[in-house]
mmCIF file of C-alpha atoms in Angstrom:
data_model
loop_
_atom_site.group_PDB
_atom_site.id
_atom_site.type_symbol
_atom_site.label_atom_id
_atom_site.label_comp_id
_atom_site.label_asym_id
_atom_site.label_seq_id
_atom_site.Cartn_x
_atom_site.Cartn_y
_atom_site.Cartn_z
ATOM 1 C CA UNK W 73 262.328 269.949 55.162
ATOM 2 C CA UNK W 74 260.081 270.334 52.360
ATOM 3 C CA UNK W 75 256.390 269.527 52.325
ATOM 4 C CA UNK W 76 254.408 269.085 49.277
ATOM 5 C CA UNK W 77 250.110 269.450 49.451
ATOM 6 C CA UNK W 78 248.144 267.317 47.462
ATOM 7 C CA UNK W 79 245.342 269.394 45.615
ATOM 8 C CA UNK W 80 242.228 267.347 44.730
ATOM 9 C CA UNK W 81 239.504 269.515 44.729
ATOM 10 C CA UNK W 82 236.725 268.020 42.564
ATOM 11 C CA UNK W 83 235.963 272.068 40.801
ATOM 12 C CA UNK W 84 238.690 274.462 38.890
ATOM 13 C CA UNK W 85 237.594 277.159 40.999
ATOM 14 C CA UNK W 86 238.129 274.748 44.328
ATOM 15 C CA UNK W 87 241.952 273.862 43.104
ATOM 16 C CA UNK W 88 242.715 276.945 41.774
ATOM 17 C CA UNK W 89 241.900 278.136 45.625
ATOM 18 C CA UNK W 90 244.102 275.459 47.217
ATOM 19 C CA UNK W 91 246.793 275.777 44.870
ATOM 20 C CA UNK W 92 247.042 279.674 45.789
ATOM 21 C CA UNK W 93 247.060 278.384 49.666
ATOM 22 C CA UNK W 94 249.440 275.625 48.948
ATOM 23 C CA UNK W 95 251.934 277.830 47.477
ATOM 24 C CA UNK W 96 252.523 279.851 50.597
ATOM 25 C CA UNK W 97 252.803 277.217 52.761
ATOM 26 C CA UNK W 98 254.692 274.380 51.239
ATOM 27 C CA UNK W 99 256.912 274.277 48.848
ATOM 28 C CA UNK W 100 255.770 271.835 46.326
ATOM 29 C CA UNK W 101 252.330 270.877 45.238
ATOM 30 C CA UNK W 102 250.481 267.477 43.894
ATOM 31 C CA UNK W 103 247.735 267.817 41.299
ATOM 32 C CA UNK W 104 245.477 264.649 41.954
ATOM 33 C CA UNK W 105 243.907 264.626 38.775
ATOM 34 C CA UNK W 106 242.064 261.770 39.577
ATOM 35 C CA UNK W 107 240.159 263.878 41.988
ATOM 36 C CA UNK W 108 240.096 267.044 40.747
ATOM 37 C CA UNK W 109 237.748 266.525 37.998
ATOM 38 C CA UNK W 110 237.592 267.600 34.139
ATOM 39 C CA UNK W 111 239.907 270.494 34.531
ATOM 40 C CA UNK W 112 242.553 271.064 31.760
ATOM 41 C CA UNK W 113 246.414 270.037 32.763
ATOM 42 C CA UNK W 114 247.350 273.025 30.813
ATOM 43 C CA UNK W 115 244.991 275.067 32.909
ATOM 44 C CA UNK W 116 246.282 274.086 36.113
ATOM 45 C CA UNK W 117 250.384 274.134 35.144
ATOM 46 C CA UNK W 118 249.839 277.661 33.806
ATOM 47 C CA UNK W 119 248.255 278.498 37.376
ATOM 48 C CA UNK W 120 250.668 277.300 39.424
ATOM 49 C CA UNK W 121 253.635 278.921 37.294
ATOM 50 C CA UNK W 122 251.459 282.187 37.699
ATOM 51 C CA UNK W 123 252.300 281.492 41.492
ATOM 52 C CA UNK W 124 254.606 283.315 44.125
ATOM 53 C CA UNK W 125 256.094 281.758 45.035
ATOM 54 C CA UNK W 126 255.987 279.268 42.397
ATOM 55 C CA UNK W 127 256.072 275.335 44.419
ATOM 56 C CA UNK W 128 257.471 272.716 42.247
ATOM 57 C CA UNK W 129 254.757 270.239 40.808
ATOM 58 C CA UNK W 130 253.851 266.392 40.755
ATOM 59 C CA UNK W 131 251.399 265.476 38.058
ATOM 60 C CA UNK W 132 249.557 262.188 40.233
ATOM 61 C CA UNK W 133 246.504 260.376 38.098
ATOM 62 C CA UNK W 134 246.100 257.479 40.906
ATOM 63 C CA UNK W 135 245.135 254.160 39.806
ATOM 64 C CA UNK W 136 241.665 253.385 41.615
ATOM 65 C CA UNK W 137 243.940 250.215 42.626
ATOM 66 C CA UNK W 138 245.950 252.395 44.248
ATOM 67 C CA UNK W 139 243.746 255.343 45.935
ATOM 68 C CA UNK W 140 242.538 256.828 42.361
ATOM 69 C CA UNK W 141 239.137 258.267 42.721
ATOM 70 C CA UNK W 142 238.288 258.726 38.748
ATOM 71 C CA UNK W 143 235.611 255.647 37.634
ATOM 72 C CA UNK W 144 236.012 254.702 33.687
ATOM 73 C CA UNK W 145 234.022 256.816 30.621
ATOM 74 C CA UNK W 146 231.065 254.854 30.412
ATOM 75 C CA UNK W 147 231.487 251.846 27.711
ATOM 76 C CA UNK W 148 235.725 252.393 28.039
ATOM 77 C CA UNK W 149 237.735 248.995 28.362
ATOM 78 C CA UNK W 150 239.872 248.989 31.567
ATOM 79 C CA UNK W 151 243.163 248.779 28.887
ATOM 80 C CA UNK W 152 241.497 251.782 27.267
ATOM 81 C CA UNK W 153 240.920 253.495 30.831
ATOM 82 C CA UNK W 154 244.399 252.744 31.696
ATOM 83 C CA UNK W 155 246.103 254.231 28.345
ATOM 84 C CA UNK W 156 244.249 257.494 29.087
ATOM 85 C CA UNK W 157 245.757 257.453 32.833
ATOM 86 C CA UNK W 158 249.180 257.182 31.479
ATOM 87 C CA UNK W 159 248.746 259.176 28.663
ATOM 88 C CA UNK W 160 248.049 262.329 31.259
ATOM 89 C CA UNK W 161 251.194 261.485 32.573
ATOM 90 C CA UNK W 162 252.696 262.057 29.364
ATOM 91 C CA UNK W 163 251.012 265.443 28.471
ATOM 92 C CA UNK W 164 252.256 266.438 32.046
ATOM 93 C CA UNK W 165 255.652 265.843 30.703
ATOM 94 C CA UNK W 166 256.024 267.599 27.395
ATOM 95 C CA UNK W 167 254.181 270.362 29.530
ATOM 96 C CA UNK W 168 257.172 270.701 31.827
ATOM 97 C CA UNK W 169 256.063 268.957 35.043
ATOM 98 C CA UNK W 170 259.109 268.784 37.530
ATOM 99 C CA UNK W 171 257.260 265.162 38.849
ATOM 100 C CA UNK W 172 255.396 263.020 37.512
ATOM 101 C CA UNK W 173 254.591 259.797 39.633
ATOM 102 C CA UNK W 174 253.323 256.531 38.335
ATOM 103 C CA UNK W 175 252.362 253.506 40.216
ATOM 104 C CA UNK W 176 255.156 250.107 40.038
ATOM 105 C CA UNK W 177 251.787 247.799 39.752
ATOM 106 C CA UNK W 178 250.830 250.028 36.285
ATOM 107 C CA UNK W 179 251.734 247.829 33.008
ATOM 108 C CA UNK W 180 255.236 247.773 32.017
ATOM 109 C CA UNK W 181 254.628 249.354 28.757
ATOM 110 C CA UNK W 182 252.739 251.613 30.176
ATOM 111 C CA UNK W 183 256.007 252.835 32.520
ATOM 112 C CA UNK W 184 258.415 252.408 29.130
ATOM 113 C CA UNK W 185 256.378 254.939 27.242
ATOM 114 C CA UNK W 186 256.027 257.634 29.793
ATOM 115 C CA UNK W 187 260.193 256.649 30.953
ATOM 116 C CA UNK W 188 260.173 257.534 26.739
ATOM 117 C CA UNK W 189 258.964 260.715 26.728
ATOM 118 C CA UNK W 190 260.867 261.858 29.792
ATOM 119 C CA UNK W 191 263.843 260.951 27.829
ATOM 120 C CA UNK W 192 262.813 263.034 24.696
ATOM 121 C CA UNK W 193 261.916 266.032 26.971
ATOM 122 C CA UNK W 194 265.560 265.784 28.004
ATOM 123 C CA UNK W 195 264.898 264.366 31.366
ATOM 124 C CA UNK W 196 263.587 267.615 32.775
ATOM 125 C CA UNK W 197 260.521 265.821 34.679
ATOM 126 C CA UNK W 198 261.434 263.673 37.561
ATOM 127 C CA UNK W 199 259.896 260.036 37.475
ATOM 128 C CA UNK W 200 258.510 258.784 41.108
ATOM 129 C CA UNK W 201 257.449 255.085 40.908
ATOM 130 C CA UNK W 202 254.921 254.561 43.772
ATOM 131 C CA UNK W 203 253.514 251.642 45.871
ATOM 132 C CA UNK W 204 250.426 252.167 47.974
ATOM 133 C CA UNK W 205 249.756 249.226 50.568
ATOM 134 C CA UNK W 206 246.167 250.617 52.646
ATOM 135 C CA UNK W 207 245.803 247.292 54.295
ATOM 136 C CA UNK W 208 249.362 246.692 56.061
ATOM 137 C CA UNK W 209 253.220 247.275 56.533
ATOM 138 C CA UNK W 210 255.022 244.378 55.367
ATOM 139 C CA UNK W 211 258.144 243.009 56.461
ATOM 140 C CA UNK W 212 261.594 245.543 56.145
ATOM 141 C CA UNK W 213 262.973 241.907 53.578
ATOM 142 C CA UNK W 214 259.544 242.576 51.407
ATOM 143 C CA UNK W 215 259.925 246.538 52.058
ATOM 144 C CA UNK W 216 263.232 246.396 50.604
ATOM 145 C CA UNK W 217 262.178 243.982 47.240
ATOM 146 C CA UNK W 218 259.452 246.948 46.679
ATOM 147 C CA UNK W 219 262.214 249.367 46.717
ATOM 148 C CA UNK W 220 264.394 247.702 44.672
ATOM 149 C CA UNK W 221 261.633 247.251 41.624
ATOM 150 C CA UNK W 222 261.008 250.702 42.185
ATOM 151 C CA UNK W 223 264.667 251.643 41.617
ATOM 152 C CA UNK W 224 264.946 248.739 38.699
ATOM 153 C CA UNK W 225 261.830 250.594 37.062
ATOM 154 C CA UNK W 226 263.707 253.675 36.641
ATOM 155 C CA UNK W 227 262.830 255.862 39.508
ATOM 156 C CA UNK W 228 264.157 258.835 40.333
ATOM 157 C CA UNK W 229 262.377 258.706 43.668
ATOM 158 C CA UNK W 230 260.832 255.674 44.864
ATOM 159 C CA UNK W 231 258.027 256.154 47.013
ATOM 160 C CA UNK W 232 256.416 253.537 49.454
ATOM 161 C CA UNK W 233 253.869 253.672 51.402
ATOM 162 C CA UNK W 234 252.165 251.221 53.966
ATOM 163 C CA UNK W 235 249.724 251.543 56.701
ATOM 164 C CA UNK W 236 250.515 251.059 60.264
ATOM 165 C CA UNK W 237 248.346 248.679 61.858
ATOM 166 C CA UNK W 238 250.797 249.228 64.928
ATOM 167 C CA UNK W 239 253.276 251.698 65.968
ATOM 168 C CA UNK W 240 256.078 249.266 65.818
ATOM 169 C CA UNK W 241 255.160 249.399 61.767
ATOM 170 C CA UNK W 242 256.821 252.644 61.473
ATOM 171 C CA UNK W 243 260.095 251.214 62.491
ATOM 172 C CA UNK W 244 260.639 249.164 59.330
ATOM 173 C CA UNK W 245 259.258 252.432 57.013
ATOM 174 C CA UNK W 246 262.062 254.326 58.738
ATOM 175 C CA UNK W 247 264.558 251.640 58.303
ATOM 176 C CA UNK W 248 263.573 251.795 54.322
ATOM 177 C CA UNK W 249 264.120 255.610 54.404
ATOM 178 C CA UNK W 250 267.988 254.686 55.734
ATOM 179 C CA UNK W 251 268.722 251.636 53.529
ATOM 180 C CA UNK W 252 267.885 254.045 50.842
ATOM 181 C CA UNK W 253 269.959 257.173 52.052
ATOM 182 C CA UNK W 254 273.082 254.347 52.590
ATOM 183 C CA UNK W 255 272.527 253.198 48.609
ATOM 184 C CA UNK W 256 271.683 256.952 47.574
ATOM 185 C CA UNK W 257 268.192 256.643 46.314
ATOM 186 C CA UNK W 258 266.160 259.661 46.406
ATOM 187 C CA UNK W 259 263.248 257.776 48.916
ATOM 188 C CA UNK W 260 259.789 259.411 49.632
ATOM 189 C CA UNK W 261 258.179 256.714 52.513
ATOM 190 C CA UNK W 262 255.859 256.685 55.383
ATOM 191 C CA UNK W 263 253.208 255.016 57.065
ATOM 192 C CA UNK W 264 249.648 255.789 56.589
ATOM 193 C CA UNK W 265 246.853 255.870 59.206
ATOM 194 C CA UNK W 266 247.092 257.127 62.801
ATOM 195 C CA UNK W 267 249.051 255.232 64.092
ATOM 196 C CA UNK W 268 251.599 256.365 60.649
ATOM 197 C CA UNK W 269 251.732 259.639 61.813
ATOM 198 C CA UNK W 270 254.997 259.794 63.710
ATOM 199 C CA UNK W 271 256.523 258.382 60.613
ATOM 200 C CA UNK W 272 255.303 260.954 58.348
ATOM 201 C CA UNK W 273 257.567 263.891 60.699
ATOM 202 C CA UNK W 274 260.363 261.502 60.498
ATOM 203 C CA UNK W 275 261.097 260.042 57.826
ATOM 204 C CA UNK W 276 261.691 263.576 56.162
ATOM 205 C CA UNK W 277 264.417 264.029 59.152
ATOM 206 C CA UNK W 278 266.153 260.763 58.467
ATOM 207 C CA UNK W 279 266.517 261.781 54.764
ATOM 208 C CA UNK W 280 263.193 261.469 52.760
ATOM 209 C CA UNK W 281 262.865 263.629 49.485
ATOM 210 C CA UNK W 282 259.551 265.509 51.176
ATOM 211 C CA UNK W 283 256.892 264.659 53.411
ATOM 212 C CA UNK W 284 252.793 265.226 52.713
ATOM 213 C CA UNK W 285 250.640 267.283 54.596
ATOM 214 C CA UNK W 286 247.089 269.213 53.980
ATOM 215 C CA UNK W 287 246.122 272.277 54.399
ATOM 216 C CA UNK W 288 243.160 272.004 57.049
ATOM 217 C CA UNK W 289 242.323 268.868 59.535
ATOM 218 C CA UNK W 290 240.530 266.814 57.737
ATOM 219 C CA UNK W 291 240.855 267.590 54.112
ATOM 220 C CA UNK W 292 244.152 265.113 53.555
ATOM 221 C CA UNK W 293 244.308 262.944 50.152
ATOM 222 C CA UNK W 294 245.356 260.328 52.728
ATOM 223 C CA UNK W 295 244.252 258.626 56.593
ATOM 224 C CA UNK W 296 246.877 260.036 59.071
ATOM 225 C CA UNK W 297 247.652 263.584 57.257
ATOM 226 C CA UNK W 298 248.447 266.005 59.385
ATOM 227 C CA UNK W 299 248.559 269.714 58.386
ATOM 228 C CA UNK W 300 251.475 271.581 57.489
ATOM 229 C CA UNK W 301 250.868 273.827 60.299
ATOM 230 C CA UNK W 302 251.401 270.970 62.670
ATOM 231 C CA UNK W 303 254.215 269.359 61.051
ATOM 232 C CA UNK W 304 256.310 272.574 60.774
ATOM 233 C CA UNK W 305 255.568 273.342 64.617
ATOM 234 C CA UNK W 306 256.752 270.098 65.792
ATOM 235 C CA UNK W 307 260.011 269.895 63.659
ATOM 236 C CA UNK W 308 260.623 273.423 65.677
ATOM 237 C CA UNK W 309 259.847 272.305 68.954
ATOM 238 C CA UNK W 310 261.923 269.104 67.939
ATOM 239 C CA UNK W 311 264.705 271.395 67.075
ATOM 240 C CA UNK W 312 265.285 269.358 64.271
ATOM 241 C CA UNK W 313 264.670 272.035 61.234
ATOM 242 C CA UNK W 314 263.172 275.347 60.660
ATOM 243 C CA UNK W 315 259.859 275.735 61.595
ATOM 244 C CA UNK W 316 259.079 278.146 58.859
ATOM 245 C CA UNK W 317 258.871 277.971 55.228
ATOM 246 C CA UNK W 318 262.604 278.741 53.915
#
């Protein structure tokens, strides 16, 4: 099972500390650079190929819709704001970014030009297309029509994720992960929240790309994190996959 840490310290010094952590323990890592400040893309892609051993990377620059934590340059138009989101996304592929994930609800032109310049870069970067509900888990019928404009936007992997008001909400998460393993689409989904956790540890098991965790208790990018200490010790006392990094 591979876990991938989300890095969003707000200093360089701060990520380049939790990317050197992350790479021991997981196996892939998520620059947040809505949260990590004005630290150069370059700067932070060079460090984590400097790594060993290396963890595969996801370039994330979260809509504030969405979970993004970066306001607008003072006097920038949203359109503006938005163009220099995306256009992140972009630098992260020419630079050789094996992820890059950008949100369904982001502009349609938007998605065309960075789906463009995955294509010129020879389709090295994977492209996640994301949905982010923090209020609710909708119904599996509405779970699935997310999925499917996910997939119809080009996705490599589609990621969804709800929060569980409810444990019964993690049933229709999981239920996504297998419609999606049946058509096979590459799925990343879980439930947020605590209630979420216990789909977060199993949707990886029923066939999900990855699954998120954090390094400490209490430092996750999202409510209902757990670490990836406590993920990997539960898959081994589940007996369902190797509780150590492979």
């Amino acid at each position: 099972m591979k876990l991938c840490v989300p890095i969003s310290a707000p200093s360089r010094q701060g990520a380049l500390r939790e990317m050197e952590e992350a790479a021991v323990a997981a196996e892939m890592l998520e620059l947040r650079m809505d949260a990590i400040g004005d630290v150069p893309l370059a700067a932070l892609l060079e460090e984590a190929r400097s790594l060993t051993p290396a963890p595969a990377v996801i370039v994330t620059n979260r809509r504030r819709e969405e979970g993004g934590m970066r306001r607008p340059a003072a006097g920038e138009r949203p359109e503006e704001a938005e163009r220099r989101r995306v256009d992140l996304l972009i630098e992260a592929v020419k630079r050789g970014a094996e992820y890059v994930d950008i949100e369904l609800s982001t502009e349609a032109g938007l998605r065309e030009s960075l789906r463009a310049e995955i294509a010129r870069s020879g389709f090295r970067t994977a492209l996640i297309v994301s949905h982010h509900d923090f209020r609710r888990t909708p119904s599996l019928l509405r779970l699935k029509g997310i999925y499917n404009d996910c997939a119809g936007a080009g996705a490599t992997i589609v990621k969804v994720v709800t929060t569980a008001v409810r444990p019964g909400d993690n049933l229709r998460i999981l239920e996504l992960v297998v419609h999606a393993r049946r058509e096979c689409q590459p799925i990343v989904a879980f439930c947020m929240g605590g209630a979420g956790r216990i789909s977060r540890l199993t949707a990886p098991l029923l066939g999900a790309e990855f699954g998120f965790a954090c390094l400490r208790e209490g430092e996750g990018s999202a409510p209902g994190q757990l670490t990836v200490q406590d993920m990997r010790q539960v898959l081994k006392i589940l007996d369902c996959g190797k509780g150590e990094k492979e």
